[in-house]
Coordinates of C-alpha atoms and ligand atoms in Angstrom, one line a residue:
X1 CA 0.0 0.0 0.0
X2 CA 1.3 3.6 -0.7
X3 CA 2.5 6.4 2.1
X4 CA -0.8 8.3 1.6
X5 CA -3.4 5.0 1.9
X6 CA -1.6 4.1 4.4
X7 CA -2.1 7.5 5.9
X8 CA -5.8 7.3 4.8
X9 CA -6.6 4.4 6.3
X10 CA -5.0 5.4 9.8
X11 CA -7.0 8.6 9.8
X12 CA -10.2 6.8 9.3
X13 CA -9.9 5.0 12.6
X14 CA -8.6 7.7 14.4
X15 CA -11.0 10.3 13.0
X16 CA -14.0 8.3 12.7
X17 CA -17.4 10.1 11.7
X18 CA -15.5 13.4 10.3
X19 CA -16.6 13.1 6.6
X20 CA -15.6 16.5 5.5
X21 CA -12.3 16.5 7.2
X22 CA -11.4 12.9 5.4
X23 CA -12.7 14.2 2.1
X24 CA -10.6 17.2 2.5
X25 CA -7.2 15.1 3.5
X26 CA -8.2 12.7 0.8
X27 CA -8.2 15.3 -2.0
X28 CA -4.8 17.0 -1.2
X29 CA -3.1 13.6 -0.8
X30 CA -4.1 12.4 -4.1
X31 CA -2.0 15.4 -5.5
X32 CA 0.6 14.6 -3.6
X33 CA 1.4 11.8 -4.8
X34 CA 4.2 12.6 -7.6
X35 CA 6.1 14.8 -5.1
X36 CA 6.3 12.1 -2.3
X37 CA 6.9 10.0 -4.8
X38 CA 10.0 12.2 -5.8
X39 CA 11.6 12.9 -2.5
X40 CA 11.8 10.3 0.3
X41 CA 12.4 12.8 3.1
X42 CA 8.7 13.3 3.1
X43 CA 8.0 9.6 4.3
X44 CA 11.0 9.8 6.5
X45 CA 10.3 12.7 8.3
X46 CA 6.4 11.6 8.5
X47 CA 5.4 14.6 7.6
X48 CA 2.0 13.1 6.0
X49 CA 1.1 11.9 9.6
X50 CA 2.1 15.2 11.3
X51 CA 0.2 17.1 8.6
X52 CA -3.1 15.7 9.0
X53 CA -3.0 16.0 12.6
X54 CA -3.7 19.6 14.6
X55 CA -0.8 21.0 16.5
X56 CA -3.9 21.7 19.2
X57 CA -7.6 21.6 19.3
X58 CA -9.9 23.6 22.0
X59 CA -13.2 22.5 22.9
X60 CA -15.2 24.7 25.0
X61 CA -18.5 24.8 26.5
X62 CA -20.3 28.3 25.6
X63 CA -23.2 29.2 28.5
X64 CA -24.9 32.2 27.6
X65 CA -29.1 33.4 28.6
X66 CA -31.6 34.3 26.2
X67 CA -33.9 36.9 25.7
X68 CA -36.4 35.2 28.0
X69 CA -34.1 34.2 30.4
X70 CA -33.2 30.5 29.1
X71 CA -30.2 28.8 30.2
X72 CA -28.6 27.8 26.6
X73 CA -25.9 25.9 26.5
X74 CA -23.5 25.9 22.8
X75 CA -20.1 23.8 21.7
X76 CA -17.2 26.2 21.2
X77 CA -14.5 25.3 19.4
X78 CA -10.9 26.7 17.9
X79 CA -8.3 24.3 16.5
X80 CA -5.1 25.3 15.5
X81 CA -4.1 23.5 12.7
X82 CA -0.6 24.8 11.9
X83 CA 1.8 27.5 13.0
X84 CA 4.8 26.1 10.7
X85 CA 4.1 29.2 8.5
X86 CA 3.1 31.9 11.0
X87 CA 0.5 33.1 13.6
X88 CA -2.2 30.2 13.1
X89 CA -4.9 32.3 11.1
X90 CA -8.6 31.1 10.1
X91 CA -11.9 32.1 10.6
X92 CA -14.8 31.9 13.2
X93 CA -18.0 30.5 12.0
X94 CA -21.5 30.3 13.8
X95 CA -23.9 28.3 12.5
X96 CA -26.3 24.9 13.6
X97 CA -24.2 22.8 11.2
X98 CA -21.0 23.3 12.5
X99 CA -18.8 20.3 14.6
X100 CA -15.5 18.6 15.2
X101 CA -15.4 17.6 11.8
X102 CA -16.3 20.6 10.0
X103 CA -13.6 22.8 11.8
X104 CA -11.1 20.4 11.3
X105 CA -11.9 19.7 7.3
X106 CA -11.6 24.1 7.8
X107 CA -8.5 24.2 9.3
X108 CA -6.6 21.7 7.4
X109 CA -8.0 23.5 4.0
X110 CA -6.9 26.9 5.7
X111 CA -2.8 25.6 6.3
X112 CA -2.4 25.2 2.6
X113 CA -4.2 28.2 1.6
X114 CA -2.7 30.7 4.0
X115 CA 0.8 29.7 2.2
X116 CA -0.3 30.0 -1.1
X117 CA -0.3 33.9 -0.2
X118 CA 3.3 33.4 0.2
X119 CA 2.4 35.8 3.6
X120 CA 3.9 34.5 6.8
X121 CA 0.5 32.8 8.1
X122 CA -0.5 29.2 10.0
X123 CA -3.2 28.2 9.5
X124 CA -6.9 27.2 11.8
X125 CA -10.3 27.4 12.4
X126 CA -12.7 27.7 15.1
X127 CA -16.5 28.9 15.6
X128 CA -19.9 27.0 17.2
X129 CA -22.9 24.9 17.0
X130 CA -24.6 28.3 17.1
X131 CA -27.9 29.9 15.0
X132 CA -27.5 33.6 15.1
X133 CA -30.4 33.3 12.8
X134 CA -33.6 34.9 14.6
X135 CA -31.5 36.0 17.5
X136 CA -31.6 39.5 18.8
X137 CA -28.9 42.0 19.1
X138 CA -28.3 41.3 23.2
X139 CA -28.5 37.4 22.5
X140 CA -25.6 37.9 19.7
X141 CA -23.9 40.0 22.1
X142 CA -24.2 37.5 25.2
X143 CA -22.9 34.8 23.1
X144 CA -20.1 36.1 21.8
X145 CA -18.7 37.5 25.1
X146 CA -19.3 33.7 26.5
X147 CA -17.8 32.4 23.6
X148 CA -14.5 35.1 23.9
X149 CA -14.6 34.6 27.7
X150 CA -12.6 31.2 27.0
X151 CA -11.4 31.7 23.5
X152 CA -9.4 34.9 24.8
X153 CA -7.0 32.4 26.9
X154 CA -5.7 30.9 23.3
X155 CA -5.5 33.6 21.3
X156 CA -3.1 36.7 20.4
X157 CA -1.5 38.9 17.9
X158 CA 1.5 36.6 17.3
X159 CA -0.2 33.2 18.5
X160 CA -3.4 33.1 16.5
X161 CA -5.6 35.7 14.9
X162 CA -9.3 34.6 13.8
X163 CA -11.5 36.5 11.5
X164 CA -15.0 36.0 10.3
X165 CA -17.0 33.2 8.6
X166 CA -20.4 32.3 7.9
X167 CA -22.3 33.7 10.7
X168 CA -19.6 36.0 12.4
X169 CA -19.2 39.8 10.5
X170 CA -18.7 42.7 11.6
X171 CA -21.2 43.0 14.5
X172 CA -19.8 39.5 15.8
X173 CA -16.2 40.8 15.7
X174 CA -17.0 43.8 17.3
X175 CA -18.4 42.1 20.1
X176 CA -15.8 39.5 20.3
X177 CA -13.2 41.8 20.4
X178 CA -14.8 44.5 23.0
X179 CA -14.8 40.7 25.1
X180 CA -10.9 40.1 24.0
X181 CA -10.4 44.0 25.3
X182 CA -12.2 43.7 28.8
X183 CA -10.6 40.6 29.8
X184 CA -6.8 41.5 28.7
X185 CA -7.1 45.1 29.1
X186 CA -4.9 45.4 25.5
X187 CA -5.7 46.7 22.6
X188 CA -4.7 44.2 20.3
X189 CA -5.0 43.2 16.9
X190 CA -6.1 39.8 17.7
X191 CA -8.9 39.6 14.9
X192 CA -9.2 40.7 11.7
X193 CA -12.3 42.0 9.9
X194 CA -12.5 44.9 12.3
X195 CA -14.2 48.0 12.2
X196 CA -12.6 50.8 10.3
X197 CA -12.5 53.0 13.5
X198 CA -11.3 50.3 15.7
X199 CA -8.0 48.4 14.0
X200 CA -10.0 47.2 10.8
X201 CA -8.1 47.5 7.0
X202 CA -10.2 48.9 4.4
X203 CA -11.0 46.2 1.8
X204 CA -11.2 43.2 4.1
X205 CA -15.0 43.0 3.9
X206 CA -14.7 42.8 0.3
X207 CA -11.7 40.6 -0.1
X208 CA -12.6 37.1 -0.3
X209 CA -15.3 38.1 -3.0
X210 CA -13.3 40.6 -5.0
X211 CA -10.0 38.3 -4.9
X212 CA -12.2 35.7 -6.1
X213 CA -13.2 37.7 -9.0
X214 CA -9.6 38.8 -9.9
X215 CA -8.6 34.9 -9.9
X216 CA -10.8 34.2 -11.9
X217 CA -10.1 36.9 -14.4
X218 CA -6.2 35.2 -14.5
X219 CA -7.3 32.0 -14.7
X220 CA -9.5 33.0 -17.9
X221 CA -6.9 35.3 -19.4
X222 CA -4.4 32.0 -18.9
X223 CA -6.7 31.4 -21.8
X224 CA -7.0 34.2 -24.0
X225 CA -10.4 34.9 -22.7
X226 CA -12.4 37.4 -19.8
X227 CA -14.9 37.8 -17.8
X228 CA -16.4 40.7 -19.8
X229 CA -19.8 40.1 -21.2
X230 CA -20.0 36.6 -19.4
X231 CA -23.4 35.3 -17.9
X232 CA -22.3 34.3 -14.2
X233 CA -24.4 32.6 -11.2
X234 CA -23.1 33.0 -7.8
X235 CA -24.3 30.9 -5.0
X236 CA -25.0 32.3 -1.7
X237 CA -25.9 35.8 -1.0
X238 CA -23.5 36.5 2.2
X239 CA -20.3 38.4 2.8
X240 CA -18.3 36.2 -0.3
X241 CA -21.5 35.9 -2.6
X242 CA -22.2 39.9 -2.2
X243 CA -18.7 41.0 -2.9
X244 CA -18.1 38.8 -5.7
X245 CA -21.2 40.5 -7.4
X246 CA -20.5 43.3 -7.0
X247 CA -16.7 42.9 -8.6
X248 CA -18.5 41.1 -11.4
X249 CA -20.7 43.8 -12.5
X250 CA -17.4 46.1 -12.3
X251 CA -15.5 44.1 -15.0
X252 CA -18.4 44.0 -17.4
X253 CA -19.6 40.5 -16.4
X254 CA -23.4 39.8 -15.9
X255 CA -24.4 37.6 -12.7
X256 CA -28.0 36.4 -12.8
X257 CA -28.4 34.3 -9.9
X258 CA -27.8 34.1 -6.6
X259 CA -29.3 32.2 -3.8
X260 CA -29.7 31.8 -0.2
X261 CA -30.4 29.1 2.6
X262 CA -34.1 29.5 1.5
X263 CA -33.9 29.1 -2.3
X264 CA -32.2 30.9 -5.3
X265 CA -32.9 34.2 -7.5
X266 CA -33.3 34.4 -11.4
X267 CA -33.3 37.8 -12.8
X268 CA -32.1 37.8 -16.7
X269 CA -31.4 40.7 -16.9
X270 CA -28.5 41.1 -13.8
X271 CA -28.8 41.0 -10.1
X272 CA -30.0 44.8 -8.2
X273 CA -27.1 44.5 -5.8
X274 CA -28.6 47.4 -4.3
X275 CA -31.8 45.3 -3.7
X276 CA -29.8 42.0 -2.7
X277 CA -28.1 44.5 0.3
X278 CA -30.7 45.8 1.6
X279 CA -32.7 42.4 1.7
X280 CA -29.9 40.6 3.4
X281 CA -27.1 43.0 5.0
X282 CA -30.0 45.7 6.2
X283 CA -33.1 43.5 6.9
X284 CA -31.4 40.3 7.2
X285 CA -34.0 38.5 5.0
X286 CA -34.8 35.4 3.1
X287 CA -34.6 36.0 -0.8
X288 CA -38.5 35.6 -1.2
X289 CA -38.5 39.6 0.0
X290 CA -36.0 40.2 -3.3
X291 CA -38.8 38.5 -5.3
X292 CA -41.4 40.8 -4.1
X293 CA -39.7 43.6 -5.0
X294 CA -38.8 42.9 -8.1
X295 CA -41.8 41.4 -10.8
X296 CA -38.6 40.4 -13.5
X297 CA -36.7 38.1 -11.2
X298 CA -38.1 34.5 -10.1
X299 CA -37.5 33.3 -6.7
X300 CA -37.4 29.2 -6.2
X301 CA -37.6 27.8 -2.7
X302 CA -35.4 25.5 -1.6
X303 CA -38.4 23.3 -0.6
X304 CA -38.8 23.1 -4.8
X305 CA -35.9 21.4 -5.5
X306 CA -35.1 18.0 -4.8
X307 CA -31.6 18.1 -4.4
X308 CA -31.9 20.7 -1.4
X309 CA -30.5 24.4 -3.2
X310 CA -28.9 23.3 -6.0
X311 CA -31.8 24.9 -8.5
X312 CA -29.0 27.6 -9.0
X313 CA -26.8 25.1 -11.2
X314 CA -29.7 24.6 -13.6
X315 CA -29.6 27.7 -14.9
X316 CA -27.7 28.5 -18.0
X317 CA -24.1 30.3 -17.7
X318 CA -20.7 30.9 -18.6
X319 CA -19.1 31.3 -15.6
X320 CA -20.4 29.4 -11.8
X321 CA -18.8 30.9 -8.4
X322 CA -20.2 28.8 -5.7
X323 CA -19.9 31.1 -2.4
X324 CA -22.3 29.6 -0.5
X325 CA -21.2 26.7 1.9
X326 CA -19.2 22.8 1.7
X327 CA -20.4 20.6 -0.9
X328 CA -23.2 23.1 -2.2
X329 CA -22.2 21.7 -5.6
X330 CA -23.0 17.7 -6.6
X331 CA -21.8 15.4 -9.8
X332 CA -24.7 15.8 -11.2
X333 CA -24.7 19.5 -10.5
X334 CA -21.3 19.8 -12.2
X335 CA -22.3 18.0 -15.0
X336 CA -25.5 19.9 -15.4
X337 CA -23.0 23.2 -15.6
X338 CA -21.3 21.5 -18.5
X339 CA -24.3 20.9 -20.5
X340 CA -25.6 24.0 -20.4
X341 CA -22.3 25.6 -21.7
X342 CA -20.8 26.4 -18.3
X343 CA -17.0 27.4 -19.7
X344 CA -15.5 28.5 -16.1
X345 CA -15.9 27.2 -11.9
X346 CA -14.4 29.8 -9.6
X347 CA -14.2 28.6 -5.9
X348 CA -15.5 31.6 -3.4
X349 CA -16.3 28.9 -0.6
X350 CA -14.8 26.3 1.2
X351 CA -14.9 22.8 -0.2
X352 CA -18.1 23.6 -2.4
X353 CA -17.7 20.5 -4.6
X354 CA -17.6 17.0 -3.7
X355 CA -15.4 15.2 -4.1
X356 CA -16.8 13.7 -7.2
X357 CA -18.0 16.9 -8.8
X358 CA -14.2 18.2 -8.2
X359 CA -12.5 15.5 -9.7
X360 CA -15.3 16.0 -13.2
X361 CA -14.8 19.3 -13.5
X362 CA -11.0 18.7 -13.0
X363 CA -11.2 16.4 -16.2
X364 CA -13.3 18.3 -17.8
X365 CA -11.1 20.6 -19.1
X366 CA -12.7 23.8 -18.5
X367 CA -11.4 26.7 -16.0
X368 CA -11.8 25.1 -13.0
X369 CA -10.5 27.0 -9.7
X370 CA -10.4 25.4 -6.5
X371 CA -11.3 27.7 -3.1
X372 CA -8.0 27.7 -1.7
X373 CA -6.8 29.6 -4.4
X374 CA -9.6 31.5 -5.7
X375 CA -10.5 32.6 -1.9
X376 CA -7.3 33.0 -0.4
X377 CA -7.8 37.1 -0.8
X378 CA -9.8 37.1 2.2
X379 CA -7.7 35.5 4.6
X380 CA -4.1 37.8 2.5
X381 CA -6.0 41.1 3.4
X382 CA -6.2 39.9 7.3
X383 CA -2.4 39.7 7.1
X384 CA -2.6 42.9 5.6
X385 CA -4.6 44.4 8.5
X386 CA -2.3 42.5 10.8
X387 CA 0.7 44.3 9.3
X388 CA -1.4 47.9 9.7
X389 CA -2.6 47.0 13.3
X390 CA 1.5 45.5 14.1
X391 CA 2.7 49.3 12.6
X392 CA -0.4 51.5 14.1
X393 CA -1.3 52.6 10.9
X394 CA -3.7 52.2 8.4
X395 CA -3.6 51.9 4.3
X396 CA -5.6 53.4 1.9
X397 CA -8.5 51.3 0.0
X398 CA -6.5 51.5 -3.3
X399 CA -3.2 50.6 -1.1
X400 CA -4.8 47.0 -0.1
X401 CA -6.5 46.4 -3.2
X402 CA -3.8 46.9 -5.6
X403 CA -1.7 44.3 -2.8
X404 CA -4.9 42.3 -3.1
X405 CA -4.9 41.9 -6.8
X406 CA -0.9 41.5 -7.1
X407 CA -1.3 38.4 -4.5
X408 CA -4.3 37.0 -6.5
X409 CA -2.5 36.8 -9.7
X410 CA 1.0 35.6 -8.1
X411 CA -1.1 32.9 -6.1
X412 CA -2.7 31.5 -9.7
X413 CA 0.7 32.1 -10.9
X414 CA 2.5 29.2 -8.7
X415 CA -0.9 27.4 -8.5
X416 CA -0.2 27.0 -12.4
X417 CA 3.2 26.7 -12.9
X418 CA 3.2 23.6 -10.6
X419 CA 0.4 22.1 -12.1
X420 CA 2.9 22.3 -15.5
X421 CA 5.9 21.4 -13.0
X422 CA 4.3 17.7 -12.0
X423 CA 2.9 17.5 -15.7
X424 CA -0.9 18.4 -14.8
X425 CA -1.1 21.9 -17.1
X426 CA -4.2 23.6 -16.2
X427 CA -4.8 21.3 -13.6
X428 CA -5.2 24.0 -10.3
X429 CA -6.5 21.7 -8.0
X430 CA -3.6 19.8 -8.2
X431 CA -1.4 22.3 -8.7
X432 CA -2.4 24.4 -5.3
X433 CA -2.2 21.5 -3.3
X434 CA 1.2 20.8 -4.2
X435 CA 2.4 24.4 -4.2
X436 CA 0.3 24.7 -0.8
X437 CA 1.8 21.3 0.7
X438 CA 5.4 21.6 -0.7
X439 CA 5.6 25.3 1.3
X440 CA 4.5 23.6 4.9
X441 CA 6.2 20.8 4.7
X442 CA 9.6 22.1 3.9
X443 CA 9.2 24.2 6.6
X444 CA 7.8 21.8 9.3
X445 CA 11.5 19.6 7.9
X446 CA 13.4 22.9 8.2
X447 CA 12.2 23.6 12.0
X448 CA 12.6 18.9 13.2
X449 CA 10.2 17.3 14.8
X450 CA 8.1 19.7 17.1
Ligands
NDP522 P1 -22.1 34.3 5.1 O1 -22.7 33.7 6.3 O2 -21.9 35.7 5.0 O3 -22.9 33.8 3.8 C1 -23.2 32.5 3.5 C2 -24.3 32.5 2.5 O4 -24.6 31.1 2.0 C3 -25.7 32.9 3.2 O5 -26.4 33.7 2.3 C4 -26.4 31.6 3.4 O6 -27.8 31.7 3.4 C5 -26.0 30.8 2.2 N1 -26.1 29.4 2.3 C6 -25.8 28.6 3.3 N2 -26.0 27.3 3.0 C7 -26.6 27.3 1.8 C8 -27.1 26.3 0.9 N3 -27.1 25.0 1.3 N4 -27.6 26.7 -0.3 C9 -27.6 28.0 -0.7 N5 -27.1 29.0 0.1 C10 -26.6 28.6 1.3 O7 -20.7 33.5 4.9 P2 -19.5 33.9 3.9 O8 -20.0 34.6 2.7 O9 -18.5 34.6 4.8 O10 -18.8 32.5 3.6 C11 -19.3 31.7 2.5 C12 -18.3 30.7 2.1 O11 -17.0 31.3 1.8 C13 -18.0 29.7 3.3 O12 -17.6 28.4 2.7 C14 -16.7 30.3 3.9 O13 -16.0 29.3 4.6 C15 -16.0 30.8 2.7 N6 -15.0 31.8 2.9 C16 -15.3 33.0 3.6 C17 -14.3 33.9 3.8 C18 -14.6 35.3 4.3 O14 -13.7 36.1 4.3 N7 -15.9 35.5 4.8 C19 -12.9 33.7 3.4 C20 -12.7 32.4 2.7 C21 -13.7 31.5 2.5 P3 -28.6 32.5 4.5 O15 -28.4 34.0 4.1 O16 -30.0 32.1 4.3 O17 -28.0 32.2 5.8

């Protein structure tokens, strides 16, 4: 049996019942396999083995009282993946969904990203079993200062730094971080996605969409082609989904769709990002309220559709940017992208493919971007606001976004050039795995066996 089967199979046992985090392991070992293949010190050094397993993992109980005076009682949890690179780094997410599994399948996806930015970054995740959906203001508020009232013991400017995620944005943060500030009496840049008056970078909010948008421009211009003109669906309609709009109408491209945890939006003739703000950002609601709004654009519930929100990869395009959530897009999904003419797949989320619609639309030929390229912008700009909070000073918007696109094109840059180097051309998936995993683990060698 090979190094990484071997590998596999150990992990299954040891990691039983963590799907995502297995599927995620499994897909960056496949790629590896040429490289280990090519240099025994991986195997002798075990760096598979030490790769796959968290430097530390925190699991916390969260106690917090509703609105009516309830008792409720939430699973916390940060795990620090990696700190070969730099600072462990990775987002907070709240949402019902979330476990041991998911956070790990995050954080191991977040070690190879954070050094495809070539910044000096580690990589983890954290976040809870926690619905802020329907919750007021004070029950946010109360939760997040539970939540920080542990997480403040593991955390620090030059030990780890989380950010936001699905279900933790600006109001989170700044309730997190007033928490961080009470407890340590510092003023610290400890998170990223701040406020602009309080330690935040411009662009941040903006960067995961936006840099997903300029990788995908790279990627097509690999290939004599643009985004101009193109007919694009987005799925989601959060911080990643919003952004990536909006960059998409400013380079001439035409998104039609987006969609939510309710069901998905059709308007021909281009999304009202105006419209999709207000409904979501301003009064946080489903996208039926877009529909009734607007007589032009159909609304289809998720309760429609079979296959549970995937009615937004029926519709025709050129161009797809899932930006919702993990495994948002199926086989048959990616195969009903292809026959309708779908030329381009640009990663704004996590994982959105399985593991079987990756590997299709890896051998399909077309553009095909995997997230921890195409959404590494997100995670550069929080080094960036690292650097500004580390300096006490803060850069202008055009400062960070101009950094923002020059790391978005050197990231497909080396993402492509070792796809070439291991004789995969065009092949990104593999490509920023290997890049990714050749970066850590000639570090973790460089520093022994810690
Ligand atoms: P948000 O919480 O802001 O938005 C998530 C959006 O996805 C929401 O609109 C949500 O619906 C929708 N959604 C969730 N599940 C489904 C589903 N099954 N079908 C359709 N829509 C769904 O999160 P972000 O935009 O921050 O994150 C989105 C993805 O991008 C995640 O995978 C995240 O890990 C990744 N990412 C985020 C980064 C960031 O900087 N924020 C950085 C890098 C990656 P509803 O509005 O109804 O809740």
């Amino acid at each position: 049996m090979s190094y990484t089967e071997d590998t596999l199979l150990a992990l299954q046992s040891t990691s039983p019942a963590q799907e995502e985090f297995f599927q995620a392991v499994d897909e960056v070992l496949r790629s590896l396999r040429p490289l280990l293949d090519s240099d025994p010190r991986f195997r002798e050094q075990r760096i598979i083995e030490r790769i796959v397993e968290p430097e530390r993992q925190i699991f916390f109980r969260v106690t917090w009282v509703d609105d009516e005076g309830k008792i409720q009682v939430n699973k916390g949890y940060r795990v620090q993946f990696s700190s070969t690179l730099g600072p462990v780094k990775g987002g907070l997410r709240f949402h019902k969904g979330v476990n041991a599994g998911i956070i790990k399948f995050l954080g191991f996806e977040q070690v190879f990203k954070n050094a495809l930015t070539g910044l000096s970054l580690g990589g983890g995740k954290g976040g809870a079993n926690f619905d802020p959906r329907g919750r007021s203001d004070g029950e946010i508020m109360r939760f997040c200062q539970s939540f920080m009232t542990e997480l403040h013991k593991h955390v620090g400017p030059r030990i780890d730094v989380p950010a936001g995620d699905i279900g933790v944005g600006t109001r989170e943060l700044g309730y997190l971080f007033g928490q961080y500030k009470r407890l340590t009496h510092r003023f610290d840049g400890v998170l990223t996605g701040k406020g602009l008056s309080w330690g935040g970078s411009f662009g941040r909010t903006e960067a995961t969409g936006y840099g997903c948008v300029y990788f995908a421009e790279e990627m097509l211009r690999a290939r004599g082609e643009s985004l101009e003109g193109r007919v694009c669906t987005v799925s989601g309609a959060g911080n990643v989904a919003i952004h990536a709009v909006e960059k998409l109408q400013e380079v001439g491209a035409k998104p039609v769709a987006v969609s939510d945890s309710t069901g998905t939006i059709h308007q021909e003739d281009g999304i009202d990002l105006d419209l999709l703000r207000q409904v979501k950002e301003v009064d946080r609601q489903g996208l039926e309220a877009y529909a009734r709004e607007r007589s032009d654009a159909r609304f289809v519930p998720i309760s429609d559709y079979p296959e549970n929100g995937h009615h937004i990869w029926t519709i025709p395009c050129d161009s797809a940017f899932p930006c919702a959530t993990q495994n948002e897009l199926t086989l048959s999904d990616a195969r009903t992208l292809l026959d309708n003419g779908c030329t381009s797949v640009c990663e704004g989320a996590n994982m959105p493919a399985t593991s079987e619609a990756a590997a299709h639309l890896a051998r399909s030929g077309i553009a095909y971007a995997p997230g921890k390229a195409a959404n590494a912008g997100g995670v550069a700009v929080s080094q960036l606001e690292m650097s500004q909070n580390a300096a006490m000073q803060q850069w202008s918007a055009d400062q960070v976004d101009s950094r923002l696109q020059e790391i978005m094109v050197a990231i497909h840059t080396m993402v492509s050039e070792t796809a070439d180097e291991f004789g995969h051309p065009d092949n990104l998936v593999h490509g920023a795995n290997i890049a990714g995993f050749r970066k850590v683990a000639g570090a973790m060698i460089a520093q022994g066996v810690v």
